[in-house]
mmCIF file with all atom_site columns, C-alpha atoms in Angstrom:
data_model
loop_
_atom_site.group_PDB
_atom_site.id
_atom_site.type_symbol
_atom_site.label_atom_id
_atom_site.label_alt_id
_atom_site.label_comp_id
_atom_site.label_asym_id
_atom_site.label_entity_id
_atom_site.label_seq_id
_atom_site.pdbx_PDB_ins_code
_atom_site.Cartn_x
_atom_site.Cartn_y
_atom_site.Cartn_z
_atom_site.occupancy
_atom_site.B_iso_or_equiv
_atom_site.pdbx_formal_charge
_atom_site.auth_seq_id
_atom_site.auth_comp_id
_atom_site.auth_asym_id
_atom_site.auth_atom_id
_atom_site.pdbx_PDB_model_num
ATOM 1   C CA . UNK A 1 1   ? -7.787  1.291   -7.543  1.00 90.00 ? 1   UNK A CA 1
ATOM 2   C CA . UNK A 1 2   ? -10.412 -0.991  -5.134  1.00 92.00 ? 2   UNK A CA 1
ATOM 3   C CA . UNK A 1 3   ? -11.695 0.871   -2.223  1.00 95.00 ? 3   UNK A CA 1
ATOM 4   C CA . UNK A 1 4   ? -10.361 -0.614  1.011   1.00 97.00 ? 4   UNK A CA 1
ATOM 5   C CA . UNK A 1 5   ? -12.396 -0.757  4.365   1.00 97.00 ? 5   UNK A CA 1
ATOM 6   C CA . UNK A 1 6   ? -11.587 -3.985  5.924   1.00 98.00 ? 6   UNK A CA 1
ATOM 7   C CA . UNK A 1 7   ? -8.860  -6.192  5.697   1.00 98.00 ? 7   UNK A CA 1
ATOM 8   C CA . UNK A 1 8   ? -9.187  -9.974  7.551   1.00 98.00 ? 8   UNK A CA 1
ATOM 9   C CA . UNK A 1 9   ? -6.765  -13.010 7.050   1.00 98.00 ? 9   UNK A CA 1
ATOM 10  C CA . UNK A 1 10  ? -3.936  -14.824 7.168   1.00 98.00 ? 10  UNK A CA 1
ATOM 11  C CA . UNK A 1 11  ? -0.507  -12.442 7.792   1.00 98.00 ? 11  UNK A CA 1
ATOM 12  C CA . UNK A 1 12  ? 2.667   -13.202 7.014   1.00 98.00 ? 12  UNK A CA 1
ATOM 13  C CA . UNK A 1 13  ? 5.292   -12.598 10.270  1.00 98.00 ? 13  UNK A CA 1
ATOM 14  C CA . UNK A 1 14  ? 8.218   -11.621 8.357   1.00 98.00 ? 14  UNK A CA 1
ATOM 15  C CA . UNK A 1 15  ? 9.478   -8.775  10.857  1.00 97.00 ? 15  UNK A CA 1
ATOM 16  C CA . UNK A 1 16  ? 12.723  -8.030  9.523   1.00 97.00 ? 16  UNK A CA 1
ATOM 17  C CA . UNK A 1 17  ? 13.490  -4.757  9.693   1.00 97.00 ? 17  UNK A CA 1
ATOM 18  C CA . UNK A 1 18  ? 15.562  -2.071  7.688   1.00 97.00 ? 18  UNK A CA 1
ATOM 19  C CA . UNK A 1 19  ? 14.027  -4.265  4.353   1.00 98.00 ? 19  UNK A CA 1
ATOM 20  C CA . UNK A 1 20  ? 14.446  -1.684  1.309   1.00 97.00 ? 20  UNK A CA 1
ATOM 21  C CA . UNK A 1 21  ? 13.297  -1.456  -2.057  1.00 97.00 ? 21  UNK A CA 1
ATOM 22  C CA . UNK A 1 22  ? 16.036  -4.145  -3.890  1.00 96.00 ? 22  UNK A CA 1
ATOM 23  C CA . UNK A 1 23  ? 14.687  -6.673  -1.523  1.00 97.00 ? 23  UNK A CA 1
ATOM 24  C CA . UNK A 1 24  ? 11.463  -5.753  -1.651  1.00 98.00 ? 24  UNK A CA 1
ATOM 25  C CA . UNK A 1 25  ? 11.727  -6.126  -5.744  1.00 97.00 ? 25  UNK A CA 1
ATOM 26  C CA . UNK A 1 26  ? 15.365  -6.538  -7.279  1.00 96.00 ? 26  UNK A CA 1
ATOM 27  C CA . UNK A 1 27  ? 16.383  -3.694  -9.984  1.00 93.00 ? 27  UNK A CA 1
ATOM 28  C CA . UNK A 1 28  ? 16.244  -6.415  -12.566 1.00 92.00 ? 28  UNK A CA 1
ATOM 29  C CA . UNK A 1 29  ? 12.581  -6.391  -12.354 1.00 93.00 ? 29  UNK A CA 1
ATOM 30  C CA . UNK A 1 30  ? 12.059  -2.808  -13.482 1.00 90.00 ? 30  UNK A CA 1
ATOM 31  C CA . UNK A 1 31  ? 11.676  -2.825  -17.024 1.00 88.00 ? 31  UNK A CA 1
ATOM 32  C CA . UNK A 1 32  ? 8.794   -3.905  -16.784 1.00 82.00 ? 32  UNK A CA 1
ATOM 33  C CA . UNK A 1 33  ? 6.284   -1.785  -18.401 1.00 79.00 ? 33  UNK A CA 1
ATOM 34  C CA . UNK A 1 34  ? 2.654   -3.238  -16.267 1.00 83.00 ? 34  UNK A CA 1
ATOM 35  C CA . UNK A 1 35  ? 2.104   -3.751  -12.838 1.00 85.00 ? 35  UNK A CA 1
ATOM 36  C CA . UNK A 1 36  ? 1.070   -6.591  -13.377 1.00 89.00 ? 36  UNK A CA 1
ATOM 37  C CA . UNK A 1 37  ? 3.215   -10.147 -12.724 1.00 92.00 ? 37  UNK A CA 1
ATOM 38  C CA . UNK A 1 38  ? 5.829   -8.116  -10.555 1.00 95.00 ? 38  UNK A CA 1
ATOM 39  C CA . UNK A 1 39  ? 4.740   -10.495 -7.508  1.00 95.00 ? 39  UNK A CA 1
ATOM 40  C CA . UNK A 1 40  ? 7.032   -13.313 -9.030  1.00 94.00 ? 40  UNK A CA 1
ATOM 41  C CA . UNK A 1 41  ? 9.833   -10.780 -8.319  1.00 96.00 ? 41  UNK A CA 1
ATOM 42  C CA . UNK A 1 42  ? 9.133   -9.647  -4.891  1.00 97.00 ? 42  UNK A CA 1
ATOM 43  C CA . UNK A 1 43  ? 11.143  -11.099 -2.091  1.00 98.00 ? 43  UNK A CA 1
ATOM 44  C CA . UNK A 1 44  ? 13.598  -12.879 -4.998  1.00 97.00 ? 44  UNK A CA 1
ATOM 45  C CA . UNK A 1 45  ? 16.621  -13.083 -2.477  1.00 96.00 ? 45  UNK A CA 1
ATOM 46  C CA . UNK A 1 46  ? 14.407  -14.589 0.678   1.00 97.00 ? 46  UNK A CA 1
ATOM 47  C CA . UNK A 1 47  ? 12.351  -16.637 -1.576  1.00 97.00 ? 47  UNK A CA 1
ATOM 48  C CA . UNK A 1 48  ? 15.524  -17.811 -3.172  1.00 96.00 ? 48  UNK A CA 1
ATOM 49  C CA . UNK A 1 49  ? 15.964  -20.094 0.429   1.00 96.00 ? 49  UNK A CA 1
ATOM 50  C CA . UNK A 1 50  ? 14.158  -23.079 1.345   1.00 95.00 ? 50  UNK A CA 1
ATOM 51  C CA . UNK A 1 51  ? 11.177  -22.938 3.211   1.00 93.00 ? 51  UNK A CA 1
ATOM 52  C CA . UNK A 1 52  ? 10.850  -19.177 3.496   1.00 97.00 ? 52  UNK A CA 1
ATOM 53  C CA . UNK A 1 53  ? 7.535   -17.611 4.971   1.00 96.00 ? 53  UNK A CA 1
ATOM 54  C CA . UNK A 1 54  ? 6.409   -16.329 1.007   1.00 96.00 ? 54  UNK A CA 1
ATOM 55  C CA . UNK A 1 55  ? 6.541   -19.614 -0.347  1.00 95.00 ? 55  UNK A CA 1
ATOM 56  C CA . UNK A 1 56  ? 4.718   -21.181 2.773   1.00 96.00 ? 56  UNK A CA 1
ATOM 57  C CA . UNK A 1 57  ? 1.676   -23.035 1.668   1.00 95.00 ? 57  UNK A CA 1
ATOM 58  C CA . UNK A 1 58  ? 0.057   -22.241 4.593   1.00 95.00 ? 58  UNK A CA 1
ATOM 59  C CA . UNK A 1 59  ? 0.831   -17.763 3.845   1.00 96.00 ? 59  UNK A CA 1
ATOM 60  C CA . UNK A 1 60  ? -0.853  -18.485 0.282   1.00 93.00 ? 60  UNK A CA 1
ATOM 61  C CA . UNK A 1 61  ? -3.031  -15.507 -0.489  1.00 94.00 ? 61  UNK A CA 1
ATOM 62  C CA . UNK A 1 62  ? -2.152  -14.240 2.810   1.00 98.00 ? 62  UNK A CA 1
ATOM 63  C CA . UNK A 1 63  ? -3.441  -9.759  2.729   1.00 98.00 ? 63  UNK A CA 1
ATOM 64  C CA . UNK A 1 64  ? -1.259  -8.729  5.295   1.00 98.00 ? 64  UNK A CA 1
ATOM 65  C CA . UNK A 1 65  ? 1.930   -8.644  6.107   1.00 98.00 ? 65  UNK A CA 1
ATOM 66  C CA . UNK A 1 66  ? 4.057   -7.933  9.266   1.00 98.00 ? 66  UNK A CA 1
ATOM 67  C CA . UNK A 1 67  ? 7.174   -6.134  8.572   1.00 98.00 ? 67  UNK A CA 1
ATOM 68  C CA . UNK A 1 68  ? 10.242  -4.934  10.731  1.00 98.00 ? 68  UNK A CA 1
ATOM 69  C CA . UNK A 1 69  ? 10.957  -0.708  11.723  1.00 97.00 ? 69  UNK A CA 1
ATOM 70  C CA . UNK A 1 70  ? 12.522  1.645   8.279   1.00 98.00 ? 70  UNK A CA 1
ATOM 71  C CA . UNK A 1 71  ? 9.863   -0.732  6.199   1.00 98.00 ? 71  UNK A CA 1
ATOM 72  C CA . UNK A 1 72  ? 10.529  0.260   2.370   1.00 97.00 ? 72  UNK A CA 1
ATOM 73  C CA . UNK A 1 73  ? 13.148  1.931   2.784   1.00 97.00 ? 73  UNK A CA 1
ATOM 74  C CA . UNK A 1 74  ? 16.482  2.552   -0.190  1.00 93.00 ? 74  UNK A CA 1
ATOM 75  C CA . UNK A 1 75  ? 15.261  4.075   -3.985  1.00 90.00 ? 75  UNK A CA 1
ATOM 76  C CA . UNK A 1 76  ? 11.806  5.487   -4.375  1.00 89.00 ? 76  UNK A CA 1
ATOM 77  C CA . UNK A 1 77  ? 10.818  3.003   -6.806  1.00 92.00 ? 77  UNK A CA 1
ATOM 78  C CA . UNK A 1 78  ? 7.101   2.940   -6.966  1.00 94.00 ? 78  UNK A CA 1
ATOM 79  C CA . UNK A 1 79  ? 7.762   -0.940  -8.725  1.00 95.00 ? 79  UNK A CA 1
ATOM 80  C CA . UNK A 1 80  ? 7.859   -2.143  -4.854  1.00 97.00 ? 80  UNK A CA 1
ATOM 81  C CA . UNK A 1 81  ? 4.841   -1.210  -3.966  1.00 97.00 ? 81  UNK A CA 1
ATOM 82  C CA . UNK A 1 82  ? 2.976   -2.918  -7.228  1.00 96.00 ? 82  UNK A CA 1
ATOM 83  C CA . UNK A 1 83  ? 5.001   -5.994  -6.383  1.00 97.00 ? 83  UNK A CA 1
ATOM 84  C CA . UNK A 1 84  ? 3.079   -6.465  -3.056  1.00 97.00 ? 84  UNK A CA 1
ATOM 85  C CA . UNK A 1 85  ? -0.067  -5.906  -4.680  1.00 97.00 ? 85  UNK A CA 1
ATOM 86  C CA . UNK A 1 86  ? 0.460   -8.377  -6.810  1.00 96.00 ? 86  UNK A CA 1
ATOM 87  C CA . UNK A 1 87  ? 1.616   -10.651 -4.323  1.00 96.00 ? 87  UNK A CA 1
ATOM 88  C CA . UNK A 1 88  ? -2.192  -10.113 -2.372  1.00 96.00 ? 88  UNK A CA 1
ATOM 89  C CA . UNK A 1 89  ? -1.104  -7.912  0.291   1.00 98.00 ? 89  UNK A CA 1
ATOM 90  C CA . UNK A 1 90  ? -3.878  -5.075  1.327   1.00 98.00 ? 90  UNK A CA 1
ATOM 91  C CA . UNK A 1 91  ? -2.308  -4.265  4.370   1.00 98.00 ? 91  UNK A CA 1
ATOM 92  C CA . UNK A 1 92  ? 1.473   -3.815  5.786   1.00 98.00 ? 92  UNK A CA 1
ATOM 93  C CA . UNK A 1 93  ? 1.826   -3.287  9.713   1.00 98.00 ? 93  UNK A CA 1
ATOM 94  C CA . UNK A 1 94  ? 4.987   -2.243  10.564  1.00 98.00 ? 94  UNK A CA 1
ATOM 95  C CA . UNK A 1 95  ? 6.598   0.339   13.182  1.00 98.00 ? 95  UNK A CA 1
ATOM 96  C CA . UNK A 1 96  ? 7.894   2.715   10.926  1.00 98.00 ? 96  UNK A CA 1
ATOM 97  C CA . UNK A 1 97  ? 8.351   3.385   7.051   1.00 98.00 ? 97  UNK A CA 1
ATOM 98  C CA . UNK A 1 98  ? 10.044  5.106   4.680   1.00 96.00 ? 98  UNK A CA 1
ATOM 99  C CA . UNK A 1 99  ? 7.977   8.245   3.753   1.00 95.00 ? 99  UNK A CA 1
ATOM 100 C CA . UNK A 1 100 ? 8.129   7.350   -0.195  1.00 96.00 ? 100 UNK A CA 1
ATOM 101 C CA . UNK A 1 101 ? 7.215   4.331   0.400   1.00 97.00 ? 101 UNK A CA 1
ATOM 102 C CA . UNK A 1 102 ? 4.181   4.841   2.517   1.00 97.00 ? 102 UNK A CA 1
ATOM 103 C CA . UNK A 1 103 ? 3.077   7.085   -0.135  1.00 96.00 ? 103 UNK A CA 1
ATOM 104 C CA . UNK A 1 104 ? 3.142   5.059   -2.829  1.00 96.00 ? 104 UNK A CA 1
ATOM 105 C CA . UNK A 1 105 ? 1.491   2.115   -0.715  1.00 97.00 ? 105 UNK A CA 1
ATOM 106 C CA . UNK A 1 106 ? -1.249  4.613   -0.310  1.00 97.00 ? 106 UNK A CA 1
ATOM 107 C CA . UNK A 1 107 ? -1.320  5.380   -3.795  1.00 95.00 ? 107 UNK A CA 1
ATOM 108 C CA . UNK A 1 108 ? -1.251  2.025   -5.206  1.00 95.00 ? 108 UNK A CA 1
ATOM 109 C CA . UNK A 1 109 ? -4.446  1.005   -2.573  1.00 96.00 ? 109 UNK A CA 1
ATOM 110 C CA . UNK A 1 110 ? -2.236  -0.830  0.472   1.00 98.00 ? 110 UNK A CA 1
ATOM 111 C CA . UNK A 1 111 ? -2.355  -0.002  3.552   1.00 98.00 ? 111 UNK A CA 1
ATOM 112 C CA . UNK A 1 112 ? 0.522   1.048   5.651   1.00 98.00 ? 112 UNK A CA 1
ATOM 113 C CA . UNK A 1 113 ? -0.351  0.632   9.678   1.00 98.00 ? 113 UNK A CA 1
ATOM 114 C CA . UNK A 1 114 ? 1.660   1.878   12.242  1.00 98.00 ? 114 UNK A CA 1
ATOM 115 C CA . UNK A 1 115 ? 2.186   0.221   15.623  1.00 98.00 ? 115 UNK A CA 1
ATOM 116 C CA . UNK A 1 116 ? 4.377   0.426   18.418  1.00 98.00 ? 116 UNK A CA 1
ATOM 117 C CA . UNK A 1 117 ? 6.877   -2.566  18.553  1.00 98.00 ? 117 UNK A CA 1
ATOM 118 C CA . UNK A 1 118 ? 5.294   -4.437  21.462  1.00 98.00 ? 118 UNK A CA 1
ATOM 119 C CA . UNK A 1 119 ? 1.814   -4.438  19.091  1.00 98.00 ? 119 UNK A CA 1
ATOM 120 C CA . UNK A 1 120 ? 4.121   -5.627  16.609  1.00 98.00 ? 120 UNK A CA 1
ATOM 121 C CA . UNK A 1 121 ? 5.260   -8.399  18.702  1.00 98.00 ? 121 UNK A CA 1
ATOM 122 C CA . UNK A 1 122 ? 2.260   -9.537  19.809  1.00 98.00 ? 122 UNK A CA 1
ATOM 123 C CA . UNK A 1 123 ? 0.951   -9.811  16.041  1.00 98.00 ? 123 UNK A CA 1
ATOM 124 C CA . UNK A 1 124 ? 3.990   -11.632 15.028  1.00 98.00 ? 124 UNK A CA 1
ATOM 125 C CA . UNK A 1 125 ? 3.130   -14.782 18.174  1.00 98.00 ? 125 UNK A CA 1
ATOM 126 C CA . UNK A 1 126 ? -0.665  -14.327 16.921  1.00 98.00 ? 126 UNK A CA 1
ATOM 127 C CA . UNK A 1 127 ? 0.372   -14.482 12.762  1.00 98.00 ? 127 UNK A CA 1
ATOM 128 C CA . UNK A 1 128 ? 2.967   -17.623 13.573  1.00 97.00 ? 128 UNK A CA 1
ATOM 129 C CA . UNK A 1 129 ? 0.379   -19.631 15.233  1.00 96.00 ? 129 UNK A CA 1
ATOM 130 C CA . UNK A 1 130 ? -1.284  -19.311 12.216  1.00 95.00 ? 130 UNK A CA 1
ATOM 131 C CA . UNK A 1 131 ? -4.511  -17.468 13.270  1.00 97.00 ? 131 UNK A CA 1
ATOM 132 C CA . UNK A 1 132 ? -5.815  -14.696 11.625  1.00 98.00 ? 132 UNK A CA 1
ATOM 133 C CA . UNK A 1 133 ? -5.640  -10.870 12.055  1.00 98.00 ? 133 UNK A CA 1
ATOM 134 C CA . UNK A 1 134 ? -8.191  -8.303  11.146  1.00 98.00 ? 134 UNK A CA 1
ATOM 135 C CA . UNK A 1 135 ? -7.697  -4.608  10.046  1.00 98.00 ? 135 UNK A CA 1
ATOM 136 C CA . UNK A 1 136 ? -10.278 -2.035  9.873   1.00 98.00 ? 136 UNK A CA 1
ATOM 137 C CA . UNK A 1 137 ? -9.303  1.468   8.296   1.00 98.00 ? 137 UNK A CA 1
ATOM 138 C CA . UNK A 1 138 ? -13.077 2.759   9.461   1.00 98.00 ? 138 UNK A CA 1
ATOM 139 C CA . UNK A 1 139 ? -12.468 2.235   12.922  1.00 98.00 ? 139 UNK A CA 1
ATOM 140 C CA . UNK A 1 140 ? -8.408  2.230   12.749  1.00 98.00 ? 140 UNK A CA 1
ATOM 141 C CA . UNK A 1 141 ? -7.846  -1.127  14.300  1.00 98.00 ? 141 UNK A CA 1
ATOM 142 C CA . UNK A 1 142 ? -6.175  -4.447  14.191  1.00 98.00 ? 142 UNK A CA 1
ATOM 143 C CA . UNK A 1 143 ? -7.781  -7.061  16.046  1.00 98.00 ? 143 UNK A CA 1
ATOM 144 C CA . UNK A 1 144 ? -6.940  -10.510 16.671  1.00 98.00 ? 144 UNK A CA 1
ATOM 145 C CA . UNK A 1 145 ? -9.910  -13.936 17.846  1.00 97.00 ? 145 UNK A CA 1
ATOM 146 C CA . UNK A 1 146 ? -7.877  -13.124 21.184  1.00 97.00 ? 146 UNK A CA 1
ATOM 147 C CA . UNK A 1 147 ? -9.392  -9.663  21.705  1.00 96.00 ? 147 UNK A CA 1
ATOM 148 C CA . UNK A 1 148 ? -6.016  -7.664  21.586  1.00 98.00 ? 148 UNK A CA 1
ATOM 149 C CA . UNK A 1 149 ? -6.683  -4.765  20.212  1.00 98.00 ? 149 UNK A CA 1
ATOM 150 C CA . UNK A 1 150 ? -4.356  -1.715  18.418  1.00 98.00 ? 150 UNK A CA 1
ATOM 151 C CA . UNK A 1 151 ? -5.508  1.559   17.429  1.00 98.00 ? 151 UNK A CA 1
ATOM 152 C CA . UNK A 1 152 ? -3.547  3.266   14.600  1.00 98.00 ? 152 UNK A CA 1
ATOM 153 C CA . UNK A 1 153 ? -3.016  7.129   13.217  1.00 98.00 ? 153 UNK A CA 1
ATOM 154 C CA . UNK A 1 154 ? -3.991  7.694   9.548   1.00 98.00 ? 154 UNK A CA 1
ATOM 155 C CA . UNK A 1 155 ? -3.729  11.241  7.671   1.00 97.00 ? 155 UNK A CA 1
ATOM 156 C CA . UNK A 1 156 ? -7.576  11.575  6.857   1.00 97.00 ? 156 UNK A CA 1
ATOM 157 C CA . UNK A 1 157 ? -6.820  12.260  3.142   1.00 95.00 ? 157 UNK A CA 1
ATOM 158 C CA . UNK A 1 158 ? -5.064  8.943   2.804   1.00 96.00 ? 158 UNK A CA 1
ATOM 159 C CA . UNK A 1 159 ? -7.514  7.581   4.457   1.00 97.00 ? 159 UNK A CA 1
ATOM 160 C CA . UNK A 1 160 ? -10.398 8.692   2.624   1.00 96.00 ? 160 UNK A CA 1
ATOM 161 C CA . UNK A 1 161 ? -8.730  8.022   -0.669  1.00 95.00 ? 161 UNK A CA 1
ATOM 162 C CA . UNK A 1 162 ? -8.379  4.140   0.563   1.00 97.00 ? 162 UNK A CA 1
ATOM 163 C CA . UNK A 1 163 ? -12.073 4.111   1.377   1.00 97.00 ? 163 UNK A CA 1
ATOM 164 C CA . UNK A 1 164 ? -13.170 5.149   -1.584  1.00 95.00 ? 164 UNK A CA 1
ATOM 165 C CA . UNK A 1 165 ? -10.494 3.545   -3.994  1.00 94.00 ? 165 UNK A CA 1
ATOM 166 C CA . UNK A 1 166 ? -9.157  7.252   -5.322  1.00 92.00 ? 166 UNK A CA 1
ATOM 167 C CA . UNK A 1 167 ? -5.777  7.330   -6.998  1.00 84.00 ? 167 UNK A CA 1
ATOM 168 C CA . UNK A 1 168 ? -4.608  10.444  -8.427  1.00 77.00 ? 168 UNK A CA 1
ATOM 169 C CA . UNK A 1 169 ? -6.379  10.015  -11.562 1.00 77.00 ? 169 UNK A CA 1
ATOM 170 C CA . UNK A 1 170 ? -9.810  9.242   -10.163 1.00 75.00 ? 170 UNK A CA 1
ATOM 171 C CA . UNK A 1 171 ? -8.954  12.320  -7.575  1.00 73.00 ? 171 UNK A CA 1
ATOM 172 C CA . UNK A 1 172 ? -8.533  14.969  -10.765 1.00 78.00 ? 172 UNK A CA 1
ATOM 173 C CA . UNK A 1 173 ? -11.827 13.276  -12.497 1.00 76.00 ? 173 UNK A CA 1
ATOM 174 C CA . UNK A 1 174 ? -13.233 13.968  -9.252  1.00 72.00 ? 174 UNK A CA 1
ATOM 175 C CA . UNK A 1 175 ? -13.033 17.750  -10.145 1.00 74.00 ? 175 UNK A CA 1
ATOM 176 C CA . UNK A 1 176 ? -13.667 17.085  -13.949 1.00 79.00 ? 176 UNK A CA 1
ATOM 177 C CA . UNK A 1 177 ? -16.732 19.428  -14.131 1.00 78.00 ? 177 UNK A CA 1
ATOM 178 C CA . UNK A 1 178 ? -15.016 21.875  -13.059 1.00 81.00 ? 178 UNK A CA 1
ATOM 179 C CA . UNK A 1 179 ? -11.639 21.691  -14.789 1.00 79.00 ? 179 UNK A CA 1
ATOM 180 C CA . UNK A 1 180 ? -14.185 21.345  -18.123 1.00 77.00 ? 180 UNK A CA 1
ATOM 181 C CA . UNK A 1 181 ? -15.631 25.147  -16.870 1.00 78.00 ? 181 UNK A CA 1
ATOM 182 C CA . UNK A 1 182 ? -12.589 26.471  -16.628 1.00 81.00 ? 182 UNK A CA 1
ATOM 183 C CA . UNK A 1 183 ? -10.944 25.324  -19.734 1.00 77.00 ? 183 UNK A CA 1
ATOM 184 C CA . UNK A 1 184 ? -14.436 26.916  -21.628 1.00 76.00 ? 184 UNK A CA 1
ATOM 185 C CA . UNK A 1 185 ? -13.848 30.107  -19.709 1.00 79.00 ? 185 UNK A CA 1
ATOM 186 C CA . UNK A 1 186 ? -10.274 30.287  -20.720 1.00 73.00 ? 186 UNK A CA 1
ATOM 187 C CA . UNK A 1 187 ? -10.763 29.398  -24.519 1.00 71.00 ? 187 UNK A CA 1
ATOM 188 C CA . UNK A 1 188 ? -13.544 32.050  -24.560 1.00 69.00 ? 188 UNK A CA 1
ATOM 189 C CA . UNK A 1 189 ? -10.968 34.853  -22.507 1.00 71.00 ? 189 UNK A CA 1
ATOM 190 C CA . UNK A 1 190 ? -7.723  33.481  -24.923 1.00 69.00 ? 190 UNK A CA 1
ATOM 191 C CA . UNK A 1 191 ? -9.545  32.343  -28.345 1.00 68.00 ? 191 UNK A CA 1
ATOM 192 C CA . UNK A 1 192 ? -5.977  33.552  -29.667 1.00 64.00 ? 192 UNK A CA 1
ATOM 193 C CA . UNK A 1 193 ? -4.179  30.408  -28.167 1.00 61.00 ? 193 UNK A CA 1
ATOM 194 C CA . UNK A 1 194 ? -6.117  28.372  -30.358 1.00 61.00 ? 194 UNK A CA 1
ATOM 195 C CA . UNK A 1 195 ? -6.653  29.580  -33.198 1.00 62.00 ? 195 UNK A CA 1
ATOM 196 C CA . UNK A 1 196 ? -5.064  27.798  -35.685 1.00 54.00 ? 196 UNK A CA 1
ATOM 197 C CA . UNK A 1 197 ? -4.332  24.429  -34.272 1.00 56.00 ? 197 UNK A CA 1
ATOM 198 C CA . UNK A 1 198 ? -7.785  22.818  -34.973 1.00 54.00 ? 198 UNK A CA 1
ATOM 199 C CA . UNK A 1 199 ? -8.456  23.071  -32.027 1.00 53.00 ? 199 UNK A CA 1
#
């Protein structure tokens, strides 16, 4: 997972709210068996109409993207979050999220920011205009060239595990000198359990 400090660019002012996992990446796309190439997926149904903000020239490589309250929301399938990665997207700023979802964000390296509707507002005017936004997780603020300025709440693990690009895996090799001192002290204390598997 890439470590994540600051985030600056173009954001896409898609606000709508209540937008769950299906739209976020339709069922169809789960069989999948890599993250990777699930961005062609994401969005299907409002990508489906002409001239929708994803498809928008101007949004192309865009890193964040403004969502409406209940973000993520629907089936806890993890596929949603690796479709906005794919798409580009570092950073979601939305009012509220589902809690599986923000976890999996986390997880996966984006970053889920919180702001009260009237931030969210104001970022939507700033992102249509077509100027850009920036978000720092070291100082926990999104700025805009027009000095507004939101502070957001992160839980300090998820925050350090952004900073330093830690997924679960690279969390447990974190500790691997010490899981290998265990596992020595337990083969020594049970030699019985492995006896006779070659082990």
């Amino acid at each position: 997972m890439d470590a994540l400090s600051r985030i600056e660019g173009r954001a896409i002012p898609f606000g709508a709210k209540n937008v769950d996992t299906d739209i976020i990446i339709p069922a169809k796309w789960l069989k999948t068996i890599t993250r990777e190439g699930l961005g062609a997926g994401a969005f299907e149904s409002i990508r489906a109409q002409p001239g929708n903000l994803f498809d928008d020239p101007a949004n192309a490589g865009a890193p964040i993207l403004i969502a409406g309250d209940n973000f993520g929301c629907g089936s806890s399938r993890e596929h949603a979050a690796w479709a906005i990665l794919d798409l580009g997207i570092r950073a979601v700023i939305a009012p509220s999220y589902s809690d599986i979802f923000s976890g999996n964000a986390v997880k996966n390296g984006i970053l889920p920011v919180v702001l009260p509707q009237d931030a969210i507002d104001r970022l939507m005017d700033v992102a249509k205009d077509g100027h850009e936004i920036t978000v720092d997780l070291e100082t926990q603020t999104v700025t805009t060239p027009f000095q507004d300025r939101f502070e957001f709440d992160i839980d300090p693990f998820r925050k350090h595990c952004l900073l330093h690009g830690l997924d679960e895996v690279a969390l447990t090799l974190e500790r691997q000198a010490v899981i290998g001192q265990y596992e020595s002290k337990r083969a020594g204390a049970r030699d019985w359990l492995i006896k006779g598997t070659g082990i």
